[in-house]
mmCIF file of C-alpha atoms and ligand atoms in Angstrom:
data_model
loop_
_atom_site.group_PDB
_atom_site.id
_atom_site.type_symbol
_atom_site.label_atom_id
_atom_site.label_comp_id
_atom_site.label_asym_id
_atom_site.label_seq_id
_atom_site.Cartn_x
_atom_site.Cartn_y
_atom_site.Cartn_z
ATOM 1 C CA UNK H 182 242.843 62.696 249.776
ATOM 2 C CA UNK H 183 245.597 60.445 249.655
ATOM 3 C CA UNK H 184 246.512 57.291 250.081
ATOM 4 C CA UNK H 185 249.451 58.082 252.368
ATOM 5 C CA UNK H 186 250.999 55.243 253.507
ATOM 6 C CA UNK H 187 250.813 54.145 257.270
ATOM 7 C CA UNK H 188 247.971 56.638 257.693
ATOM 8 C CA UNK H 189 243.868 55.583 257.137
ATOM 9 C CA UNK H 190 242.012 58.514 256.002
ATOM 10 C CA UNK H 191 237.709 58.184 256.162
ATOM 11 C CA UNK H 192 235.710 60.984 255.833
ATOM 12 C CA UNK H 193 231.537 61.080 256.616
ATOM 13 C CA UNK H 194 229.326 63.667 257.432
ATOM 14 C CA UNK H 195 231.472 66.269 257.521
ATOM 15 C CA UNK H 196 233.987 64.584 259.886
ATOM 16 C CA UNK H 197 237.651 63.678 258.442
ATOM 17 C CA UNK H 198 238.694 60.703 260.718
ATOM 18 C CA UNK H 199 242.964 60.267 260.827
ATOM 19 C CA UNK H 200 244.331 57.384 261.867
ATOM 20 C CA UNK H 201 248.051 56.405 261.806
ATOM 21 C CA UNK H 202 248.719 52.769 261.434
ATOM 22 C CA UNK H 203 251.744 51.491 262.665
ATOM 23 C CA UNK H 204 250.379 49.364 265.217
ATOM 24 C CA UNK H 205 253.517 47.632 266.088
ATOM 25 C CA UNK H 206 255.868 50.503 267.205
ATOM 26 C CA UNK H 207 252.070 52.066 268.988
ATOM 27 C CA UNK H 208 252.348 54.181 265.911
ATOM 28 C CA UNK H 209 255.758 56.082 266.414
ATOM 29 C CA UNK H 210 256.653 58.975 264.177
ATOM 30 C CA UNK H 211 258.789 58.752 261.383
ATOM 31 C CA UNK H 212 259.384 62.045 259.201
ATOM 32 C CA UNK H 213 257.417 59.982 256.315
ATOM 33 C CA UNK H 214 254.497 60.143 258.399
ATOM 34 C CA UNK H 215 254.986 63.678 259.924
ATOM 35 C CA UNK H 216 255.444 64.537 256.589
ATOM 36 C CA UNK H 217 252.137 63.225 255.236
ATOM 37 C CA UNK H 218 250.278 64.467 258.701
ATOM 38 C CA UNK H 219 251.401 67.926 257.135
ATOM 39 C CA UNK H 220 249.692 67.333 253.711
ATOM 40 C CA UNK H 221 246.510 66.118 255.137
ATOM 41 C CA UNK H 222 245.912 69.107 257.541
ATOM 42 C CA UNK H 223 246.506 71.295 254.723
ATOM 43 C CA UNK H 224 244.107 69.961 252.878
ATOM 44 C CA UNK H 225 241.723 69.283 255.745
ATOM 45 C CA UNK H 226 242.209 73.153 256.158
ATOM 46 C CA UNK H 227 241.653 73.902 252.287
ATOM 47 C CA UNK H 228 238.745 71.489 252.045
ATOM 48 C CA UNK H 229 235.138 73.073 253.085
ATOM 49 C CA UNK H 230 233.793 69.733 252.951
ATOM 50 C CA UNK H 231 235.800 69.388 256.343
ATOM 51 C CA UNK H 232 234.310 70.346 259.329
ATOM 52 C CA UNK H 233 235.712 68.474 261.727
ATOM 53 C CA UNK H 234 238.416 66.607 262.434
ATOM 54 C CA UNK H 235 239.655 63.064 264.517
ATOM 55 C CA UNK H 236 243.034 62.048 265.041
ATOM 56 C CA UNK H 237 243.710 58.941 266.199
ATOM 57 C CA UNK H 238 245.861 55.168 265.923
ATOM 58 C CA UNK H 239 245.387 51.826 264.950
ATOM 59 C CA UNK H 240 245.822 49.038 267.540
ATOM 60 C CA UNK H 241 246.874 49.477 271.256
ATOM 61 C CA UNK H 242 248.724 52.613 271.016
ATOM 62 C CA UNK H 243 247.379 56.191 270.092
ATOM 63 C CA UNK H 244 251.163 57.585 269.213
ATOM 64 C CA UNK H 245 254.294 56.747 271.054
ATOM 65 C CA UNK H 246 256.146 59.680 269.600
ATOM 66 C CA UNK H 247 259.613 59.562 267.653
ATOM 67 C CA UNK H 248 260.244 55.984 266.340
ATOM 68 C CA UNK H 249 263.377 55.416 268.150
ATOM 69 C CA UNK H 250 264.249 52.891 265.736
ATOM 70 C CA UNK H 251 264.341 54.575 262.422
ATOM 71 C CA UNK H 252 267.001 57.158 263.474
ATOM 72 C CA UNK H 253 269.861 57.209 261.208
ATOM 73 C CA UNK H 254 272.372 59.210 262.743
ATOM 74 C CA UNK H 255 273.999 58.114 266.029
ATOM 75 C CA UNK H 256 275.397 60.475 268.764
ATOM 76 C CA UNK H 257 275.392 64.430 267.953
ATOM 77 C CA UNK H 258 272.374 64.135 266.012
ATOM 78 C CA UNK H 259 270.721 67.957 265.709
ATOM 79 C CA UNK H 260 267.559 67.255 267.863
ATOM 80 C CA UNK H 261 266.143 70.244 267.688
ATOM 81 C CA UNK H 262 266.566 70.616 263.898
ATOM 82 C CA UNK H 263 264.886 67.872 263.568
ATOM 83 C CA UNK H 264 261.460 68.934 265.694
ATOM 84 C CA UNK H 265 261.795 72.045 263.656
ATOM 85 C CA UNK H 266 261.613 70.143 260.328
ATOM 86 C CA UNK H 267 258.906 67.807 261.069
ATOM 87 C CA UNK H 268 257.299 68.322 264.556
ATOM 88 C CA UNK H 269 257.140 72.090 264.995
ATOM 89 C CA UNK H 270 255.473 72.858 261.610
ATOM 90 C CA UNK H 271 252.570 69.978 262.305
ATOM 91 C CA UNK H 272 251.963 70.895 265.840
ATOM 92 C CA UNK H 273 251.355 74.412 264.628
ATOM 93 C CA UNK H 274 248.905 72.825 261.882
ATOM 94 C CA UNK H 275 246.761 71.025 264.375
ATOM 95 C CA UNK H 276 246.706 74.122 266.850
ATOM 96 C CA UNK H 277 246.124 76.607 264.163
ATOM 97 C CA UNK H 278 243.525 74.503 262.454
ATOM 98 C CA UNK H 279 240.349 76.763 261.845
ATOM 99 C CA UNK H 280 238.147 73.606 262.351
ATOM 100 C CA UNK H 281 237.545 71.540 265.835
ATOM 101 C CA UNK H 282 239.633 69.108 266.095
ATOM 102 C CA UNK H 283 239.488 65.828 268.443
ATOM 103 C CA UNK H 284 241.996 63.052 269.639
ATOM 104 C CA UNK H 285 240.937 59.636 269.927
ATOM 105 C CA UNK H 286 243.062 58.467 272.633
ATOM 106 C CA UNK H 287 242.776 54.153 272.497
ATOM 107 C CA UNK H 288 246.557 53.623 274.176
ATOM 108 C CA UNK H 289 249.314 55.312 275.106
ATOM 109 C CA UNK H 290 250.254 58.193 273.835
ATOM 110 C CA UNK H 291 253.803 58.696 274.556
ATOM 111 C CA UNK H 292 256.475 61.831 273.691
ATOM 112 C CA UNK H 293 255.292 64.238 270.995
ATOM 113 C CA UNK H 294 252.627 61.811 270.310
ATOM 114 C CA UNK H 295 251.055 63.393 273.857
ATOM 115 C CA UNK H 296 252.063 66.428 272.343
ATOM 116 C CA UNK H 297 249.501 65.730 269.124
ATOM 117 C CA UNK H 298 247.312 64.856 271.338
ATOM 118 C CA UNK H 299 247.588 67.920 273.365
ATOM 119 C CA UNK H 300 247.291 69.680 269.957
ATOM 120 C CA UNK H 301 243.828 69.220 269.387
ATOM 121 C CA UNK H 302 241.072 70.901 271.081
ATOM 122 C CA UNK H 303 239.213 68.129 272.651
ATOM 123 C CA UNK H 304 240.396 64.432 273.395
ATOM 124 C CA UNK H 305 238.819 61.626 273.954
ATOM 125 C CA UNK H 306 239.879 58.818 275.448
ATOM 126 C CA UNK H 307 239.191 55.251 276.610
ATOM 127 C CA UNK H 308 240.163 53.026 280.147
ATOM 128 C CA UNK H 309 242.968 51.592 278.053
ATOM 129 C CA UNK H 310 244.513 55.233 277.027
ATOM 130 C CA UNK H 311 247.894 56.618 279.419
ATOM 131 C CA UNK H 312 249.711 59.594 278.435
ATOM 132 C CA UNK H 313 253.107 59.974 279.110
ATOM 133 C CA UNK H 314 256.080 62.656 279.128
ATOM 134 C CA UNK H 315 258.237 60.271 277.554
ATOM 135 C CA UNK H 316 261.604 62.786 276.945
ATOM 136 C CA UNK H 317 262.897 62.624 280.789
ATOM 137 C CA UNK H 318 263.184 59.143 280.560
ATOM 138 C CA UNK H 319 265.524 59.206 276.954
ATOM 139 C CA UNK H 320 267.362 62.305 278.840
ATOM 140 C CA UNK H 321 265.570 64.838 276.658
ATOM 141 C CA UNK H 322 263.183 67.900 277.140
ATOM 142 C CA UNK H 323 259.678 68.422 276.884
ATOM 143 C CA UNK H 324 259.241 69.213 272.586
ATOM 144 C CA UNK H 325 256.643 69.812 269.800
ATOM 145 C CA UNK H 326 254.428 72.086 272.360
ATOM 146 C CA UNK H 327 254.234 69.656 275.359
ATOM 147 C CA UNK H 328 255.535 72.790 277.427
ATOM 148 C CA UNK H 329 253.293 75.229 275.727
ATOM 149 C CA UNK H 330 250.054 72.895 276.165
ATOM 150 C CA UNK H 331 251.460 71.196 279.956
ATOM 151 C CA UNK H 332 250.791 74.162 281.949
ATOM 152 C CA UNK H 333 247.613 75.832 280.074
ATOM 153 C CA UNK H 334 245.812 72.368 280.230
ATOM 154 C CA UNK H 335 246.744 70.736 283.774
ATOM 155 C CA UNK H 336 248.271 73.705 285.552
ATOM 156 C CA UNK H 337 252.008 73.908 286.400
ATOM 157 C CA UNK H 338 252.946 72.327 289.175
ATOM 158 C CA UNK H 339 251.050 68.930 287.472
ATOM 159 C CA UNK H 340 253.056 69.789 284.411
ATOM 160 C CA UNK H 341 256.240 69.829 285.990
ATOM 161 C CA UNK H 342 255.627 66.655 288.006
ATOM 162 C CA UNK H 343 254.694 65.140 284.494
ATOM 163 C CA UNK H 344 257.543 66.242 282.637
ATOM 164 C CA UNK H 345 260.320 66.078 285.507
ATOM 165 C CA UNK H 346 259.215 62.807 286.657
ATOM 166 C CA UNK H 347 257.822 61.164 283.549
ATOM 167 C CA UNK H 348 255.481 58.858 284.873
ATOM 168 C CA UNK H 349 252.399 57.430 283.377
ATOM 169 C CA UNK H 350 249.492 58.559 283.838
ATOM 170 C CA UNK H 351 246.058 56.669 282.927
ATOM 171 C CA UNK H 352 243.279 57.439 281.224
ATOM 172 C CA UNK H 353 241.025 58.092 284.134
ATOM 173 C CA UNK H 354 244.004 60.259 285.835
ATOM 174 C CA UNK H 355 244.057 62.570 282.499
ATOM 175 C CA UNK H 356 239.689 62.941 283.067
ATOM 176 C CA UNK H 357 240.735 64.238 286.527
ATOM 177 C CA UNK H 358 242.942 65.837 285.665
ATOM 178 C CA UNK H 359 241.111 67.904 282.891
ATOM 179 C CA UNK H 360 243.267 66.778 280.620
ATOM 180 C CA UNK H 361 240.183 64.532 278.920
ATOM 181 C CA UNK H 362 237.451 65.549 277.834
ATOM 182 C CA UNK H 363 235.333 62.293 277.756
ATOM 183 C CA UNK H 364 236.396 58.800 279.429
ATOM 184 C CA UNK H 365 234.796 55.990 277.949
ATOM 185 C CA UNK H 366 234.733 52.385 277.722
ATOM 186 C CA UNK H 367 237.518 50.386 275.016
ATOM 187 C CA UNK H 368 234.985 49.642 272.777
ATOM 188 C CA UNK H 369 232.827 52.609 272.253
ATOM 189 C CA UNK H 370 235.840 54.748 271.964
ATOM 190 C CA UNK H 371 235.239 55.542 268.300
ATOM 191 C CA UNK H 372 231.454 55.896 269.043
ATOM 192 C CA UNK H 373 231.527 58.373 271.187
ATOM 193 C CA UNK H 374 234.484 60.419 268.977
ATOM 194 C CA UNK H 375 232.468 60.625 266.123
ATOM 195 C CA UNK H 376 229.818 61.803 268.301
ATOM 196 C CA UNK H 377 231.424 64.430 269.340
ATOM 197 C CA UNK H 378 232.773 65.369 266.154
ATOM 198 C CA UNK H 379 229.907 65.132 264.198
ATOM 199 C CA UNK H 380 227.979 67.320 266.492
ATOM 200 C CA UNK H 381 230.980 69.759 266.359
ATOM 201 C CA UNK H 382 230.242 69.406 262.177
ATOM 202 C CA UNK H 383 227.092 70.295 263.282
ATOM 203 C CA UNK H 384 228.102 73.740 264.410
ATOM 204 C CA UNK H 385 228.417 77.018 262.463
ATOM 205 C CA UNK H 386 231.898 76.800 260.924
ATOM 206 C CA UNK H 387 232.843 80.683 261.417
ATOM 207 C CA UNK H 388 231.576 81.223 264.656
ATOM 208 C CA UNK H 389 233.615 77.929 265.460
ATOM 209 C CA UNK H 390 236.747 79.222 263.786
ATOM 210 C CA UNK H 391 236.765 82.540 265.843
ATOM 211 C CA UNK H 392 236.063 80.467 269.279
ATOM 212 C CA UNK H 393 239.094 79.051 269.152
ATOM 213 C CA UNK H 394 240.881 81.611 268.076
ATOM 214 C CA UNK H 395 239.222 83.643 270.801
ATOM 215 C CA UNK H 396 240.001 81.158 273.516
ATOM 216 C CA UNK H 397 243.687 80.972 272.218
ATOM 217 C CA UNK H 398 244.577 84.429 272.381
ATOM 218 C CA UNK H 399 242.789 84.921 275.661
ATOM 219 C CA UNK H 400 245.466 82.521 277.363
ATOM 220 C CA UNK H 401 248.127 85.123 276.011
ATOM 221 C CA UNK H 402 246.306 88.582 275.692
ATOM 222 C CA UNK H 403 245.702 91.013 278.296
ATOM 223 C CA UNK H 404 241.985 91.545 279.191
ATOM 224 C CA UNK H 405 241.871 95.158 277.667
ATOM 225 C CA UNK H 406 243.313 93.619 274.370
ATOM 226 C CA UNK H 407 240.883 90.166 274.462
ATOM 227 C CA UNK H 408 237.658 92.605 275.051
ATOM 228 C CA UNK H 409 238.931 94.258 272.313
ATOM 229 C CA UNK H 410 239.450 91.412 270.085
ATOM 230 C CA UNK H 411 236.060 89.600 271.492
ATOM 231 C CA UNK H 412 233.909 92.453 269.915
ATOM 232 C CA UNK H 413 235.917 92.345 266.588
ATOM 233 C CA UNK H 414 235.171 89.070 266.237
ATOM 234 C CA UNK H 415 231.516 89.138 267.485
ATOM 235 C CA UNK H 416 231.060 91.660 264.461
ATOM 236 C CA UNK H 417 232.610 89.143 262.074
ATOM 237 C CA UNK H 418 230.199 86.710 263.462
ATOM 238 C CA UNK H 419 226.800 88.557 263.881
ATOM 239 C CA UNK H 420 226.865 89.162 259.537
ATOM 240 C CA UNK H 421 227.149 85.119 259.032
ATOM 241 C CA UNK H 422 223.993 84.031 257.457
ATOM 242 C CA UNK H 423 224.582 80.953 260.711
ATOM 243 C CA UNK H 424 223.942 83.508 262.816
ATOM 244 C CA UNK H 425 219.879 84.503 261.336
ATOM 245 C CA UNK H 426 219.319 81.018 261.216
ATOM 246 C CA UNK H 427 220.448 80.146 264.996
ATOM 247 C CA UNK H 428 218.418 82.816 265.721
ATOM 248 C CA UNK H 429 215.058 81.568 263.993
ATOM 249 C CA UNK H 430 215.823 78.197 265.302
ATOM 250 C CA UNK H 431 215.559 79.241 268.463
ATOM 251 C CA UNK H 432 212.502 81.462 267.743
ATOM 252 C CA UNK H 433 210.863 78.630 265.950
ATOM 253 C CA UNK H 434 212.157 75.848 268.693
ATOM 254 C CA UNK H 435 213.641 73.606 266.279
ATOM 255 C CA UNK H 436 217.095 72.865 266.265
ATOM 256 C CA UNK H 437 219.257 75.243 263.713
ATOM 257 C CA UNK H 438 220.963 73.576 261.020
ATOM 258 C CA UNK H 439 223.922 75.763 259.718
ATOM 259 C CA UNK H 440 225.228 76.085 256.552
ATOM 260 C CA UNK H 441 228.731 77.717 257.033
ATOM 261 C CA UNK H 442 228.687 81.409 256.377
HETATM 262 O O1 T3D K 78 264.512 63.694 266.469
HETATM 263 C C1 T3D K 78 263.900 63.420 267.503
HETATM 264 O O2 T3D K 78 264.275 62.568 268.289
HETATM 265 C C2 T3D K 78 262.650 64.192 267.754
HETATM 266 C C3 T3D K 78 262.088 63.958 269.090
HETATM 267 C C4 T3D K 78 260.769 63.839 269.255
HETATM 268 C C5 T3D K 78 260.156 63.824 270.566
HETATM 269 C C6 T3D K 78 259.773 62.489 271.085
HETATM 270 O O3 T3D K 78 258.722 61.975 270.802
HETATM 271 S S1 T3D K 78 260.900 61.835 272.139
HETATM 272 C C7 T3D K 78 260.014 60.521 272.906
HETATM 273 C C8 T3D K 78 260.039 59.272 272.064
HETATM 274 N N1 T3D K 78 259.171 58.264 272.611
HETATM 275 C C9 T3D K 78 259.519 57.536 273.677
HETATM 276 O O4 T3D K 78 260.542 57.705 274.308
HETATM 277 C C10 T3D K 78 258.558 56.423 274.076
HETATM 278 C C11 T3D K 78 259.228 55.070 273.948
HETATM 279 N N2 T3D K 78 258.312 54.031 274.288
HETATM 280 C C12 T3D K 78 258.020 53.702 275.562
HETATM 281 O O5 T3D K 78 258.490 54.272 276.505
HETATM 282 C C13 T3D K 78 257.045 52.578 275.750
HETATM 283 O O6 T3D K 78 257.012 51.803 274.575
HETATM 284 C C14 T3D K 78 255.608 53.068 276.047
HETATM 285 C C15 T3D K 78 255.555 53.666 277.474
HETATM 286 C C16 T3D K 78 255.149 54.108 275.046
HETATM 287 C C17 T3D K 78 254.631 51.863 275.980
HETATM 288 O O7 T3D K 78 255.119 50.808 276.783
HETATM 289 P P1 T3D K 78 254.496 49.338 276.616
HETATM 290 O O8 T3D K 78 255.145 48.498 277.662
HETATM 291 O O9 T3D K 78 253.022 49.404 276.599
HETATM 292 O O10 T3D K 78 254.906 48.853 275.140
HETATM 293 P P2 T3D K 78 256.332 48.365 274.635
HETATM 294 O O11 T3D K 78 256.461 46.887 274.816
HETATM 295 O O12 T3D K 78 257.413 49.204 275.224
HETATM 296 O O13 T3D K 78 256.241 48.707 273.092
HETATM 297 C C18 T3D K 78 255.572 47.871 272.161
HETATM 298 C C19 T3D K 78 256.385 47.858 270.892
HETATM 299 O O14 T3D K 78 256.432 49.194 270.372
HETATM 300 C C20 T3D K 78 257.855 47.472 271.143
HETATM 301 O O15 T3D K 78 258.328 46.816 269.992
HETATM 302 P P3 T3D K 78 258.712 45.237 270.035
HETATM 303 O O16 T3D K 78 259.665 45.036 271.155
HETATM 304 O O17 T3D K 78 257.380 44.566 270.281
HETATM 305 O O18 T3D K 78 259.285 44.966 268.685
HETATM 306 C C21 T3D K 78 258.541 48.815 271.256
HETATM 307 O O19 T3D K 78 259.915 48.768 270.949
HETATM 308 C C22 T3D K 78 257.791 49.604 270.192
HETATM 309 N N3 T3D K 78 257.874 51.044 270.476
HETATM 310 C C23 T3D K 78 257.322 51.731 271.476
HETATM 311 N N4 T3D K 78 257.621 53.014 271.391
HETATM 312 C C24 T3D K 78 258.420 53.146 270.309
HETATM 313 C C25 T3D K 78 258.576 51.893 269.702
HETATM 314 N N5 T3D K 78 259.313 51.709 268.611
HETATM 315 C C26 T3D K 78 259.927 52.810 268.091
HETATM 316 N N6 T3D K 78 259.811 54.031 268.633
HETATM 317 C C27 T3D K 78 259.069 54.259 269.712
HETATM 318 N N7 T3D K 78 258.916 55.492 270.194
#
């Protein structure tokens, strides 16, 4: 993959690690970068050598959302074409991606880049992370999911105190909150990520892929529909090869190791 510019690609043991790097504006968009984000979840998606993915930034900052400084056009600017162009079709990347994904949340993440964050299934994040619903503050709106992922992950009246008052909130706030999964010290940040994504690696790719679609659709279905759904799925699931060999692993007490199908 790659190289993209301002973006650090590794990839080990299954695990694609992202990481934007432009340290100096705490790694604010620009549609070069959104663009390439784009690329690079499409091929995470394509690739089966993928099983996990981190997204994170370079230096103090996880994202601090639009650069505010490469804007070209002054007042009257289309807004909202613009987060169709480049934000909308990433976020839906990142959501829609049938592979764990986990943010790596070093700094602040600020804007849209809370809504990346949000994006991902899991994040994890250090004493040094704070999140922020940056668009009150620059007079705009909540954008690129923040109101879709605000109210299913902290509950609504926390979302609308975030996004009506726009205040930051710090790492160990978001762990209350639920909004973090894991809350650990500066420097084994990228430790414990890769932990968490490599045991997610670890897992049985399909059954993984239908959990989150499962999980998903259950915030939006009605029960009758998600039963329905649920056993569809646990069909699907039962004929993967990962599911024989989860079950002799546990027969046998060793741990299973799954091959993806
Ligand atoms: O078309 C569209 O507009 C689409 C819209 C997309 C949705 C959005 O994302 S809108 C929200 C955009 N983001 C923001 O409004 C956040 C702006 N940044 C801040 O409020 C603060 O920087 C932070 C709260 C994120 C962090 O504060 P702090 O005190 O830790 O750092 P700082 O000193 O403000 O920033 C450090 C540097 O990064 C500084 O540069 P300098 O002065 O050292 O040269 C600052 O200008 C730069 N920086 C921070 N955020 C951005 C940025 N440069 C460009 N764009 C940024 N978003």
């Amino acid at each position: 993959m790659g190289p993209y510019p301002e973006i650090e690609l590794m990839q080990e043991h299954g695990v694609l690690e992202i990481l934007l790097n432009r340290p100096d504006s705490l790694n604010a968009l620009t549609e070069g970068l959104l663009d390439s984000l784009g690329l690079i979840f499409d091929q995470a998606k394509a690739d089966g050598s993928v099983r996990a993915v981190i997204l994170g930034g370079r230096g103090r900052g996880f994202c601090s959302g639009q650069d505010l400084k490469s804007l070209h056009e002054g007042p009257g600017r289309d807004v909202g074409r613009h987060v169709d162009q480049y934000y909308n079709p990433l976020i839906k990347k990142i959501y829609h991606l049938p592979k764990p994904t986990v943010a790596m949340v070093g700094g602040v993440a600020a804007g849209a880049g809370m809504s990346l964050a949000m994006a991902c299934d899991f994040r994890v994040a250090s004493y040094a992370a704070r999140f922020v619903q940056a668009f009150v503050r620059i007079g705009l709106v909540p954008d690129s999911g923040s109101s879709f992922f605000l109210p299913r992950l902290l509950g609504m009246a926390r979302a609308l105190e975030l996004a009506m008052l726009g205040d930051v909130i710090s790492g160990e706030e978001a762990y209350a909150n639920g909004l973090v999964t894991k809350l650990v010290d500066t420097d084994r940040l990228r430790e414990e990520t890769w932990e968490l994504a490599r045991r997610l690696a670890d897992g049985p790719p399909v059954a993984l892929e239908m959990i989150k679609q499962a999980i998903h659709e259950g915030t939006i279905r009605s029960l009758d529909d998600t039963l329905t759904l649920e056993s569809d799925l646990q069909s699907r699931a039962a004929q993967t090869e990962d599911h024989q060999i989860g079950l002799r692993a546990f027969l046998n007490k060793q741990p299973a190791r799954f091959i993806g199908w």
